[in-house]
PDB file of N, CA, C and O in Angstrom:
ATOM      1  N   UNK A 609      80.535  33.026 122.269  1.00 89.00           N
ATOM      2  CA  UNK A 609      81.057  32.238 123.369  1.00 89.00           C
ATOM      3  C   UNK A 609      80.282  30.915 123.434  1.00 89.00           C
ATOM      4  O   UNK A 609      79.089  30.771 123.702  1.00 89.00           O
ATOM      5  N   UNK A 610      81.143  30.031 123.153  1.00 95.00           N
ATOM      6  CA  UNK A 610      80.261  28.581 123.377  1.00 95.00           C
ATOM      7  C   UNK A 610      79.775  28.422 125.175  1.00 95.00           C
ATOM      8  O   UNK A 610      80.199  29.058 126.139  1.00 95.00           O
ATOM      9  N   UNK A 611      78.828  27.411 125.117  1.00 97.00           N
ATOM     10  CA  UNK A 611      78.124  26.902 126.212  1.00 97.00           C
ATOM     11  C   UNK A 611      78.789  26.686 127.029  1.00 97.00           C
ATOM     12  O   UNK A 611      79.809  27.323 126.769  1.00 97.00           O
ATOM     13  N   UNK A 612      78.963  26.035 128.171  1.00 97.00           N
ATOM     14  CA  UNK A 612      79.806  24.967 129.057  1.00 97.00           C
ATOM     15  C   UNK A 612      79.389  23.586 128.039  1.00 97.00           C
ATOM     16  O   UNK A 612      80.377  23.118 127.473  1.00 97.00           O
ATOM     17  N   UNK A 613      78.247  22.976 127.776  1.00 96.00           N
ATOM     18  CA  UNK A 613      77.770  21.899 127.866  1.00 96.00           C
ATOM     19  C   UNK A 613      78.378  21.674 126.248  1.00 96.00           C
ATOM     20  O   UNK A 613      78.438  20.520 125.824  1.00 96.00           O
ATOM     21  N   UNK A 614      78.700  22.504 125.613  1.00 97.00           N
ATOM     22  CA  UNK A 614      79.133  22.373 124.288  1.00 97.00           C
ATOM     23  C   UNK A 614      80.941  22.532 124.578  1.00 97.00           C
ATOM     24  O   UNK A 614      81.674  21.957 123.773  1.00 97.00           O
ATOM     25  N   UNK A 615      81.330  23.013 125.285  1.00 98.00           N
ATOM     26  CA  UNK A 615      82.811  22.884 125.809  1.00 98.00           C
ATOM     27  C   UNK A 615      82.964  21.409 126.693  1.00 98.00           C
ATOM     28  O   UNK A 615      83.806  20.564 126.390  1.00 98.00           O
ATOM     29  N   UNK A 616      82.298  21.302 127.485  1.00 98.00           N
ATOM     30  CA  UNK A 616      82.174  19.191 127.981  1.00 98.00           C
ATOM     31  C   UNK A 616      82.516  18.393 126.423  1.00 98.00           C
ATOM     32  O   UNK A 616      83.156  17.369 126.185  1.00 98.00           O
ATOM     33  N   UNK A 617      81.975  19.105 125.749  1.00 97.00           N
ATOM     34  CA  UNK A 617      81.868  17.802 124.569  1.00 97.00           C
ATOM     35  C   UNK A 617      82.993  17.981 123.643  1.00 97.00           C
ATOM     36  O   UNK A 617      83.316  17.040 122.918  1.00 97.00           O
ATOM     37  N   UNK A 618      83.715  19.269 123.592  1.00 98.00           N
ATOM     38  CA  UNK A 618      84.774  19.575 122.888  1.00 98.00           C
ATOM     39  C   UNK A 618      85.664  18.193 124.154  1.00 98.00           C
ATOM     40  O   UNK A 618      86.142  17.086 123.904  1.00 98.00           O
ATOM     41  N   UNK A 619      85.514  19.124 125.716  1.00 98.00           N
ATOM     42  CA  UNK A 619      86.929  18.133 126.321  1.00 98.00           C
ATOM     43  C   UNK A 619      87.059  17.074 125.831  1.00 98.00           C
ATOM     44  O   UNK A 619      88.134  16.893 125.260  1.00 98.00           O
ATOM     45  N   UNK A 620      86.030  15.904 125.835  1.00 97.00           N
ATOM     46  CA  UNK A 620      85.374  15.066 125.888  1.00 97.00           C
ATOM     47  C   UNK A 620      85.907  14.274 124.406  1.00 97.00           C
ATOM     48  O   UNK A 620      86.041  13.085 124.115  1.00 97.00           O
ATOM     49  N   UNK A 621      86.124  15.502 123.676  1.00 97.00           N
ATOM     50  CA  UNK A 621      86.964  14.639 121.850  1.00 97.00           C
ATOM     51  C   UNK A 621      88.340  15.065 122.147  1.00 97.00           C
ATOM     52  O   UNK A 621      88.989  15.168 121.106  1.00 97.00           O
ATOM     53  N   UNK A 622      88.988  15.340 123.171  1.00 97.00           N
ATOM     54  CA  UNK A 622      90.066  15.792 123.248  1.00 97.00           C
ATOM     55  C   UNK A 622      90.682  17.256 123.760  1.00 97.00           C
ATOM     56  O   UNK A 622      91.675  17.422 124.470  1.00 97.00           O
ATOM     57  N   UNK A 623      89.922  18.129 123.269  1.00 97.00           N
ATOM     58  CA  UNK A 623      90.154  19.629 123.275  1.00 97.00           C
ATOM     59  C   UNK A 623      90.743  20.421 125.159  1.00 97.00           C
ATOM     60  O   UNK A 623      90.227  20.883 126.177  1.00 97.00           O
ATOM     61  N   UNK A 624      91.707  20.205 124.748  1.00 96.00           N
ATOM     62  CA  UNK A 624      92.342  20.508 126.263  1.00 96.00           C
ATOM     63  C   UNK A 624      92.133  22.117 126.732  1.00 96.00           C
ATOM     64  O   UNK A 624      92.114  22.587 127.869  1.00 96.00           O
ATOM     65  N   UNK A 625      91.994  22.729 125.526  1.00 98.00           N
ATOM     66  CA  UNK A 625      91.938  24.560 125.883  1.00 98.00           C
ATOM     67  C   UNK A 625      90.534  25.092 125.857  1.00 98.00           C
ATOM     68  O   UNK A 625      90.166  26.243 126.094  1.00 98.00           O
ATOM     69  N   UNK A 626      89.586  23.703 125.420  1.00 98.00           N
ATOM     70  CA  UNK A 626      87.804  23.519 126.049  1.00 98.00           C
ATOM     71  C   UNK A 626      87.916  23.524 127.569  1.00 98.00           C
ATOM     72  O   UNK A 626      87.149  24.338 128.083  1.00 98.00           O
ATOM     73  N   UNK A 627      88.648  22.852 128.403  1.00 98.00           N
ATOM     74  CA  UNK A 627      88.857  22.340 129.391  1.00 98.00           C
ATOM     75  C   UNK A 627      89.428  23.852 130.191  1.00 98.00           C
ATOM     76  O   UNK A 627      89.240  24.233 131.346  1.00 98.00           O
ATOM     77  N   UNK A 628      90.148  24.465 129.109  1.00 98.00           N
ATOM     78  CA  UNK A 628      91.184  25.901 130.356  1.00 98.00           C
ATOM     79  C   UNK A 628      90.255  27.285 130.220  1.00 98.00           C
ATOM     80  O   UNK A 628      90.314  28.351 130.833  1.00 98.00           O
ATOM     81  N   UNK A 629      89.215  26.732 128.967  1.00 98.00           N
ATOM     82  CA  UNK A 629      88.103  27.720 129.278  1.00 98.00           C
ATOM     83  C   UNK A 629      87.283  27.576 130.440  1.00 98.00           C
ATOM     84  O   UNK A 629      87.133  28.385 131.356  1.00 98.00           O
ATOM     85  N   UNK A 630      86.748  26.396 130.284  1.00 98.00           N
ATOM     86  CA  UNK A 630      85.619  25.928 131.319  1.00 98.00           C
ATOM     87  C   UNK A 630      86.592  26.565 132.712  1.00 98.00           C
ATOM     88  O   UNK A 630      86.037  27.558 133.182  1.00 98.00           O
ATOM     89  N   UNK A 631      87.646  26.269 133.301  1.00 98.00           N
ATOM     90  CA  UNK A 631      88.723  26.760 134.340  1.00 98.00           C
ATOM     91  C   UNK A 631      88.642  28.128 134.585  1.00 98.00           C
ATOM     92  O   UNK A 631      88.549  28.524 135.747  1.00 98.00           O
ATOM     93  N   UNK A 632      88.671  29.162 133.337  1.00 98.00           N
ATOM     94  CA  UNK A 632      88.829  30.078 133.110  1.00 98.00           C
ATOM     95  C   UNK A 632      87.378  31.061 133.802  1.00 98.00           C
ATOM     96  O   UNK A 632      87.384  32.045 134.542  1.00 98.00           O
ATOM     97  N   UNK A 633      86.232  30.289 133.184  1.00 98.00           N
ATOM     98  CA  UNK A 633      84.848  30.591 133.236  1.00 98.00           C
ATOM     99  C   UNK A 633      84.570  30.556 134.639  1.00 98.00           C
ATOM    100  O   UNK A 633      83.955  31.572 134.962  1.00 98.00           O
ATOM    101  N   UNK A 634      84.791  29.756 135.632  1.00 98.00           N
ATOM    102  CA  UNK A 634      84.468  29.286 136.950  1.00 98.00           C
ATOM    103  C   UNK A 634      85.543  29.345 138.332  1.00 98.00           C
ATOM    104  O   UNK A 634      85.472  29.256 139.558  1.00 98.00           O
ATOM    105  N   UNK A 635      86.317  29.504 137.524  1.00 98.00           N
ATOM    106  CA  UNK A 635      87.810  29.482 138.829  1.00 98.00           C
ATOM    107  C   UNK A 635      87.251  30.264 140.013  1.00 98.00           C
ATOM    108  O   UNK A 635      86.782  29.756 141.031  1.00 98.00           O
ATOM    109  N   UNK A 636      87.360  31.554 139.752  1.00 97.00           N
ATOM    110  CA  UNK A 636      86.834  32.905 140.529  1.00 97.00           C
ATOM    111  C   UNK A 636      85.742  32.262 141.369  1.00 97.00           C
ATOM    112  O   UNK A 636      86.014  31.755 142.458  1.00 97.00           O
ATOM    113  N   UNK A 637      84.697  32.276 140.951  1.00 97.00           N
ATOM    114  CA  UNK A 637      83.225  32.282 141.604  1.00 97.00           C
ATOM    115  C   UNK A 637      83.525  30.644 142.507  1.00 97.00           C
ATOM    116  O   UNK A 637      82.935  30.600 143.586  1.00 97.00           O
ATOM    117  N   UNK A 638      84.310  29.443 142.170  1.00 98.00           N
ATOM    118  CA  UNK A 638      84.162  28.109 142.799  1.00 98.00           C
ATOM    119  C   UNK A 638      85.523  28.900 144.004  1.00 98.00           C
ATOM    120  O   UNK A 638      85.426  28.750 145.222  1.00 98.00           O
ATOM    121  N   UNK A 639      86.140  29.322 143.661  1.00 97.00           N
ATOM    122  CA  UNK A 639      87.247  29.535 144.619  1.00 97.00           C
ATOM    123  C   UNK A 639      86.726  30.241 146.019  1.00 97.00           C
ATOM    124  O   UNK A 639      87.129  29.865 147.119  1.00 97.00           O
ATOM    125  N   UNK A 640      85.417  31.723 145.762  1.00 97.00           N
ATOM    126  CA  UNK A 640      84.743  32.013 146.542  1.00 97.00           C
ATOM    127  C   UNK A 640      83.885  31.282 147.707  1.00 97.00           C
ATOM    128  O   UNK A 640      83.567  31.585 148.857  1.00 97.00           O
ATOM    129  N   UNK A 641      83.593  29.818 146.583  1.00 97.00           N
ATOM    130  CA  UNK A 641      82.492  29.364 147.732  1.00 97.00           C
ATOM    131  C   UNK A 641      82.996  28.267 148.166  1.00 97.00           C
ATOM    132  O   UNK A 641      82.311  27.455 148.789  1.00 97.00           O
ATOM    133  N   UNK A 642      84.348  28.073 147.882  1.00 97.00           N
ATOM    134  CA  UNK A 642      85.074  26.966 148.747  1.00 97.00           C
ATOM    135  C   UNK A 642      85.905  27.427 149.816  1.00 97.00           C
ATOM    136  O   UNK A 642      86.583  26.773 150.609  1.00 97.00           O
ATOM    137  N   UNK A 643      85.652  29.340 149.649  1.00 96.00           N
ATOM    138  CA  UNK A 643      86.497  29.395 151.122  1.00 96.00           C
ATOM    139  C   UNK A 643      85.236  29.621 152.323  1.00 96.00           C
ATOM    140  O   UNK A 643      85.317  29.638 153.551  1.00 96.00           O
ATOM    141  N   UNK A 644      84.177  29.768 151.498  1.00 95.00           N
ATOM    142  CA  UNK A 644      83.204  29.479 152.619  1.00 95.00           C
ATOM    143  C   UNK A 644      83.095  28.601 153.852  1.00 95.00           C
ATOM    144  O   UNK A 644      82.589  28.728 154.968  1.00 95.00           O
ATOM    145  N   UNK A 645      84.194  27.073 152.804  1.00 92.00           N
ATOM    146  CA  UNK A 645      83.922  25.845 153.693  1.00 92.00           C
ATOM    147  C   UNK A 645      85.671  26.300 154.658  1.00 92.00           C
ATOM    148  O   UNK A 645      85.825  26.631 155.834  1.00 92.00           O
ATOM    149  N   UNK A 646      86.463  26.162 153.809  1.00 94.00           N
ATOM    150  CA  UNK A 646      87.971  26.466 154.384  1.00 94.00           C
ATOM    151  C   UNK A 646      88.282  27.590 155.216  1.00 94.00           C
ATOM    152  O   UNK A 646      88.815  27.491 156.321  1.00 94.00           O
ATOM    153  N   UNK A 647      88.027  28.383 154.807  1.00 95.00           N
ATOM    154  CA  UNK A 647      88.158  29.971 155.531  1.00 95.00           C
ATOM    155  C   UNK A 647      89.611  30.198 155.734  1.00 95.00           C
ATOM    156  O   UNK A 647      90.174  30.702 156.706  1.00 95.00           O
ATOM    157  N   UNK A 648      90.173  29.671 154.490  1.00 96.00           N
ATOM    158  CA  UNK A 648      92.197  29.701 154.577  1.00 96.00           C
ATOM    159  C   UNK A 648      92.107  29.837 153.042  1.00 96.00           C
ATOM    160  O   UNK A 648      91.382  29.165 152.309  1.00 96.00           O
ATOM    161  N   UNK A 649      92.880  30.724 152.708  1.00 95.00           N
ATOM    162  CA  UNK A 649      92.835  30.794 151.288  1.00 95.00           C
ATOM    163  C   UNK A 649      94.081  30.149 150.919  1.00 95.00           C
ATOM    164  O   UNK A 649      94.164  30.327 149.704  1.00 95.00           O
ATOM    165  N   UNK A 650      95.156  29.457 151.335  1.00 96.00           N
ATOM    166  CA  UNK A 650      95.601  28.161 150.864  1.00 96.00           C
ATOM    167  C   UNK A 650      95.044  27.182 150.814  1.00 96.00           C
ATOM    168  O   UNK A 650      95.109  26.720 149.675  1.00 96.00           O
ATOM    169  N   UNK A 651      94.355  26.424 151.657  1.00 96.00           N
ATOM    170  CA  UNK A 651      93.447  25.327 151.592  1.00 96.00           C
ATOM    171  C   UNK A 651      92.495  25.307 150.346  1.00 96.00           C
ATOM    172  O   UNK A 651      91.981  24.294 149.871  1.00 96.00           O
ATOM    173  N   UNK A 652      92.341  26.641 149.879  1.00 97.00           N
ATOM    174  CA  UNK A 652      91.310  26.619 149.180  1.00 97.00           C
ATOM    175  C   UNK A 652      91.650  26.712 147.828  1.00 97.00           C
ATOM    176  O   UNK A 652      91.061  26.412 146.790  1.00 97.00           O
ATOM    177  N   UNK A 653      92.396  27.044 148.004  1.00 97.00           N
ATOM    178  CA  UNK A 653      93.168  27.290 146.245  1.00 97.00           C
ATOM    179  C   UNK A 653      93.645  25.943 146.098  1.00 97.00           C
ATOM    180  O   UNK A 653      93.696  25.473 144.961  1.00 97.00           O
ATOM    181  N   UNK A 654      93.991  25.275 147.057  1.00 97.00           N
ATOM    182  CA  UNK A 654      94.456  23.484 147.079  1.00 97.00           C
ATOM    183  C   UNK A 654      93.052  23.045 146.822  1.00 97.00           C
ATOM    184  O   UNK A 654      93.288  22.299 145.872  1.00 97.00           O
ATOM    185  N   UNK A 655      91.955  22.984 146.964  1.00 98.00           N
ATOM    186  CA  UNK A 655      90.846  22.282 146.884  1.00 98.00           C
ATOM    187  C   UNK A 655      90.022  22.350 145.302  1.00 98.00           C
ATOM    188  O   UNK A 655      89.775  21.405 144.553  1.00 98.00           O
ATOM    189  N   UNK A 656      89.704  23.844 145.110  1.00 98.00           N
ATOM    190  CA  UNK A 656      89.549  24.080 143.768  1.00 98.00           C
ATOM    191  C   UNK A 656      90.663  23.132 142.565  1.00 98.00           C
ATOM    192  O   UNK A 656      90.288  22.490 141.584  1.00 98.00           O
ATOM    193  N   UNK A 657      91.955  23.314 143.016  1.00 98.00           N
ATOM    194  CA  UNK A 657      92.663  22.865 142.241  1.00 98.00           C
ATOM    195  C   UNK A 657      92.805  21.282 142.087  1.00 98.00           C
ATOM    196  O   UNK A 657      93.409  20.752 141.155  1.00 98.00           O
ATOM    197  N   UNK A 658      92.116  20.539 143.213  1.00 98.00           N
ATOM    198  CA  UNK A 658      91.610  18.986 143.271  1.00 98.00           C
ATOM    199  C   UNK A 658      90.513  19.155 142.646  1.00 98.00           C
ATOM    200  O   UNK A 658      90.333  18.387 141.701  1.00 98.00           O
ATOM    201  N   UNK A 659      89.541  20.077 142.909  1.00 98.00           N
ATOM    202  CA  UNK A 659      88.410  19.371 142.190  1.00 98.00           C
ATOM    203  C   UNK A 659      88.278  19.576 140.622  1.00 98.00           C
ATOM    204  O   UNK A 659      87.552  18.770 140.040  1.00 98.00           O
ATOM    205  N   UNK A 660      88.808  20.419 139.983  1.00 98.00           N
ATOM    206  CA  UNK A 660      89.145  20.463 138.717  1.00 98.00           C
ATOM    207  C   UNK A 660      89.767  19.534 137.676  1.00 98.00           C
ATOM    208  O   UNK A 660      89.497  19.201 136.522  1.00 98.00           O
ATOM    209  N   UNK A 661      90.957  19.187 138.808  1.00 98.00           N
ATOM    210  CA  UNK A 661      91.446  17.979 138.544  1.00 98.00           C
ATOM    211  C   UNK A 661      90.619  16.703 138.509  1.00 98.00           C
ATOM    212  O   UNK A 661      90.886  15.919 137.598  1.00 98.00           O
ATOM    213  N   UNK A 662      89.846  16.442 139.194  1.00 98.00           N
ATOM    214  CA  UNK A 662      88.884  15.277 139.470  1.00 98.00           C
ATOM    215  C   UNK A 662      87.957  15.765 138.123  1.00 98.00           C
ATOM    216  O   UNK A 662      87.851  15.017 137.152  1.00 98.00           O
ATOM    217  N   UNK A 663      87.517  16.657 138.156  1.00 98.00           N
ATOM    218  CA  UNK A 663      86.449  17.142 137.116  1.00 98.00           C
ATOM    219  C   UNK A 663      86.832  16.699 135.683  1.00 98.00           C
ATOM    220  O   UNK A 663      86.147  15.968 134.967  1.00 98.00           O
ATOM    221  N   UNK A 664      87.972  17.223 135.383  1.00 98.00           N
ATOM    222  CA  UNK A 664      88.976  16.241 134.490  1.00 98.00           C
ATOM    223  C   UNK A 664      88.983  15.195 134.325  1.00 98.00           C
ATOM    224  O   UNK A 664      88.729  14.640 133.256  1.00 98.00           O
ATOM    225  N   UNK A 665      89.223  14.774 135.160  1.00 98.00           N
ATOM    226  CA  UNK A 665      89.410  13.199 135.420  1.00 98.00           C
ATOM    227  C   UNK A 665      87.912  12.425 134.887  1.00 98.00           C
ATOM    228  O   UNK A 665      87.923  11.506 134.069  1.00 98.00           O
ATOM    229  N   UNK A 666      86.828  12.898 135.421  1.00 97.00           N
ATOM    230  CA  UNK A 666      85.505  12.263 135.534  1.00 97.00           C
ATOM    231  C   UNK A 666      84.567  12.755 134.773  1.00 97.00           C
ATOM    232  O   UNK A 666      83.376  12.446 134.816  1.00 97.00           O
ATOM    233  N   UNK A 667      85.203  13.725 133.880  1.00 97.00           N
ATOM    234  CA  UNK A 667      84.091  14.062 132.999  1.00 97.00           C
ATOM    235  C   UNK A 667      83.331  13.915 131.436  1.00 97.00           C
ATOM    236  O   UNK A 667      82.586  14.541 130.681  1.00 97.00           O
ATOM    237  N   UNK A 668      84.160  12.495 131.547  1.00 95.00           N
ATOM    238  CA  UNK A 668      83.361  11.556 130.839  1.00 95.00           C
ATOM    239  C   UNK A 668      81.838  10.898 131.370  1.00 95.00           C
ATOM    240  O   UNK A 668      80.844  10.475 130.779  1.00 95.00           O
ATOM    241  N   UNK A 669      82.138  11.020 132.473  1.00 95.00           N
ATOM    242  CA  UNK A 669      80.723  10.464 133.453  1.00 95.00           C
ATOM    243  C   UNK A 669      79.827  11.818 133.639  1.00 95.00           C
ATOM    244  O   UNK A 669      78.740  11.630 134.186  1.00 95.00           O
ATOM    245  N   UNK A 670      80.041  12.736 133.377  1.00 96.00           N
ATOM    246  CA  UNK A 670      79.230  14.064 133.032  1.00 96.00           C
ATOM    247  C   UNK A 670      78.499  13.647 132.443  1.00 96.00           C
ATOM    248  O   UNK A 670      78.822  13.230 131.331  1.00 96.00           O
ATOM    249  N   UNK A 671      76.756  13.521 133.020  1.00 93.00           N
ATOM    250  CA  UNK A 671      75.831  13.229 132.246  1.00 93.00           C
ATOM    251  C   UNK A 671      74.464  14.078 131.921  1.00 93.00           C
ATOM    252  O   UNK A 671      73.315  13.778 131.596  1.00 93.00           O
ATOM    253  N   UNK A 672      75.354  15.582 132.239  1.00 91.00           N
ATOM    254  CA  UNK A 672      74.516  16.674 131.825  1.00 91.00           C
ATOM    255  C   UNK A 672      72.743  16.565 132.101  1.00 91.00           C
ATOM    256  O   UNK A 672      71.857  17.028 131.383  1.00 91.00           O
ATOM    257  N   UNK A 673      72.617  15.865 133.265  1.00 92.00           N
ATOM    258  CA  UNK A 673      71.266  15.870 134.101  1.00 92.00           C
ATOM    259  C   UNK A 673      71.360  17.383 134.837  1.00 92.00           C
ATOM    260  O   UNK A 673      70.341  18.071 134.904  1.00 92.00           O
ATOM    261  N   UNK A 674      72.482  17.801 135.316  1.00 94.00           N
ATOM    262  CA  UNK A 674      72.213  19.289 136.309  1.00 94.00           C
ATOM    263  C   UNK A 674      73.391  20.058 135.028  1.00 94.00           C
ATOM    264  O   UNK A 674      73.942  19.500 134.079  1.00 94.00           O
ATOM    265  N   UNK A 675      73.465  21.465 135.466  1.00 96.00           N
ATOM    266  CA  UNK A 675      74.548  21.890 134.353  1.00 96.00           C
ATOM    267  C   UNK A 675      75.619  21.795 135.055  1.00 96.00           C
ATOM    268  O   UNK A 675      75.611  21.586 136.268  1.00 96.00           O
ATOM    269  N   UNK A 676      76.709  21.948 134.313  1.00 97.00           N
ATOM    270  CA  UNK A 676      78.309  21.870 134.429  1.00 97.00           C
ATOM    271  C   UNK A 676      78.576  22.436 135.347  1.00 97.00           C
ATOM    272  O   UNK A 676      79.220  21.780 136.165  1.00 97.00           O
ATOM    273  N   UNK A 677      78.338  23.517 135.627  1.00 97.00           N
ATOM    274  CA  UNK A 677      78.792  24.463 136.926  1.00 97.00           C
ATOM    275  C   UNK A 677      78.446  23.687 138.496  1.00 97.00           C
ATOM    276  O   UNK A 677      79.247  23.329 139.360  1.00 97.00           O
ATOM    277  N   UNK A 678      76.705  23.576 138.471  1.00 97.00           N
ATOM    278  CA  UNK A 678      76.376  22.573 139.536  1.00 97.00           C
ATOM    279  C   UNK A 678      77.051  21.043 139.906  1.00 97.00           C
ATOM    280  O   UNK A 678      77.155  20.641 141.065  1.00 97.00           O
ATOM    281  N   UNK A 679      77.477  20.287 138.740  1.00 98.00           N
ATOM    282  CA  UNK A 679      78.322  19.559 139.038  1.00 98.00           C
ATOM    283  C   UNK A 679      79.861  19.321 139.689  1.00 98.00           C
ATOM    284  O   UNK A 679      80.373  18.474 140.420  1.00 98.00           O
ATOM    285  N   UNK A 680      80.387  20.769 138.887  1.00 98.00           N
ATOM    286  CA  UNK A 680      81.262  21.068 139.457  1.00 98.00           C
ATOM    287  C   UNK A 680      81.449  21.752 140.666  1.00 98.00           C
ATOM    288  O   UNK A 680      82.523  21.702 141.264  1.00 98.00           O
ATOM    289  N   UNK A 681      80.369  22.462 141.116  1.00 97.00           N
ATOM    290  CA  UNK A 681      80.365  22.896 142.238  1.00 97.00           C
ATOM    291  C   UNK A 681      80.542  21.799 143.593  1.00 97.00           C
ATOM    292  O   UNK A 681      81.285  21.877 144.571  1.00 97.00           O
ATOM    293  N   UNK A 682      79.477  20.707 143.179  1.00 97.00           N
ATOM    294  CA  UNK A 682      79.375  19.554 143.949  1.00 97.00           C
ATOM    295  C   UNK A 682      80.723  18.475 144.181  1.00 97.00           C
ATOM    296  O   UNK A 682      81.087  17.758 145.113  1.00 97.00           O
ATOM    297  N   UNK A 683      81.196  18.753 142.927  1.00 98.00           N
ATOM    298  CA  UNK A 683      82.597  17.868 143.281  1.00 98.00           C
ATOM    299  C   UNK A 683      83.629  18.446 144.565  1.00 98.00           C
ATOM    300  O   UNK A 683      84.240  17.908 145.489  1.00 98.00           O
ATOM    301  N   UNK A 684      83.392  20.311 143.895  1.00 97.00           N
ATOM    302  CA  UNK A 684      84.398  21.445 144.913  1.00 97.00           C
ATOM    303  C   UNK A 684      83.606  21.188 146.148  1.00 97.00           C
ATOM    304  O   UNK A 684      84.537  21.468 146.903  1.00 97.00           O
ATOM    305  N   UNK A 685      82.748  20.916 146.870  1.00 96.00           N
ATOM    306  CA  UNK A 685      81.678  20.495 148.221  1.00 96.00           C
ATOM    307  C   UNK A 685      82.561  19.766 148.627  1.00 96.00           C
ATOM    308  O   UNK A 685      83.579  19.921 149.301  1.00 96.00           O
ATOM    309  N   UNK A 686      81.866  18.622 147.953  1.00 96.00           N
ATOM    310  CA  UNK A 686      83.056  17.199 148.677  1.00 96.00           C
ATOM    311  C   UNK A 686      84.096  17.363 148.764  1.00 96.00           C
ATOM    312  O   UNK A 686      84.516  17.294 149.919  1.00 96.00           O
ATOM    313  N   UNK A 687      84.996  17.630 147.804  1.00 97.00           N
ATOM    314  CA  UNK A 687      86.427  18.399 148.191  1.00 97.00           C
ATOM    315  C   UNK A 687      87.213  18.384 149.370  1.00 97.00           C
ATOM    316  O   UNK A 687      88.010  17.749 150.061  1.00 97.00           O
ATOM    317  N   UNK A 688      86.291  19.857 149.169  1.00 94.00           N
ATOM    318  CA  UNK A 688      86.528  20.696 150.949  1.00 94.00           C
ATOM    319  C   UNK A 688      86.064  19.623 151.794  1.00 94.00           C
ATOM    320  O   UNK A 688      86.800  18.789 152.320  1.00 94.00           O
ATOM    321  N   UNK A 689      84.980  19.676 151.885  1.00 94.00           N
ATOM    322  CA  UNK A 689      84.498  18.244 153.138  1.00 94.00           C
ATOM    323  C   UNK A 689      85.738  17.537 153.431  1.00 94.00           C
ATOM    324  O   UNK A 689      86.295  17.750 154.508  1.00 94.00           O
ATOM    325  N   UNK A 690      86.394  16.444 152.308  1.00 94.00           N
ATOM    326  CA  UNK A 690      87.401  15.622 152.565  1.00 94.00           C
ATOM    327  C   UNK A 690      88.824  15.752 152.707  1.00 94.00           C
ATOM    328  O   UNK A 690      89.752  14.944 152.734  1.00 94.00           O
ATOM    329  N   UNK A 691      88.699  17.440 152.817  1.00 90.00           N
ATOM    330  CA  UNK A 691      89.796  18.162 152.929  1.00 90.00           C
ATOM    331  C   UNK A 691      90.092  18.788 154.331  1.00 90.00           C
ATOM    332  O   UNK A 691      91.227  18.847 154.806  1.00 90.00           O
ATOM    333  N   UNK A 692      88.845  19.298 155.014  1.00 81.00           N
ATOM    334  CA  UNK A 692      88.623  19.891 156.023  1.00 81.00           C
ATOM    335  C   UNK A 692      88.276  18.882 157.040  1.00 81.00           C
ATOM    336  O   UNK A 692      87.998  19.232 158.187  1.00 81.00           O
TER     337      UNK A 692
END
């Protein structure tokens, strides 16, 4: 099983099913701690599914100072925040 930080770098040349692993790897456990903030499990399945998207979006600017998960966790934070 590759890394996260070695799946960033697959997305990163292209590799879109690097990207539905990393999804795959984290969905569950980010979905948990974003209903912490929501406490609606629609809201929250809407939020995960923004910040993934954003994660996507921005993870060229992934500069692997914290690991992948913590980053992504932090994006799913703000999220909710700007959701809630």
């Amino acid at each position: 099983m590759k890394a996260d930080l070695e799946l960033v770098e697959s997305v990163r040349a292209g590799d879109k099913a690097a990207f539905s692993e990393l999804v795959s790897r984290h969905q569950k456990a980010l979905s948990r701690m974003v209903m912490r903030f929501t406490h609606d499990l629609e809201v929250a399945e809407e939020v995960v599914q923004d910040a993934f998207i954003k994660a996507y979006e921005k993870i060229a600017g992934f500069e692997g100072r914290s690991s992948f998960k913590s980053w992504l966790y932090q994006i799913a934070i703000n999220t909710a925040k700007n959701t809630i």
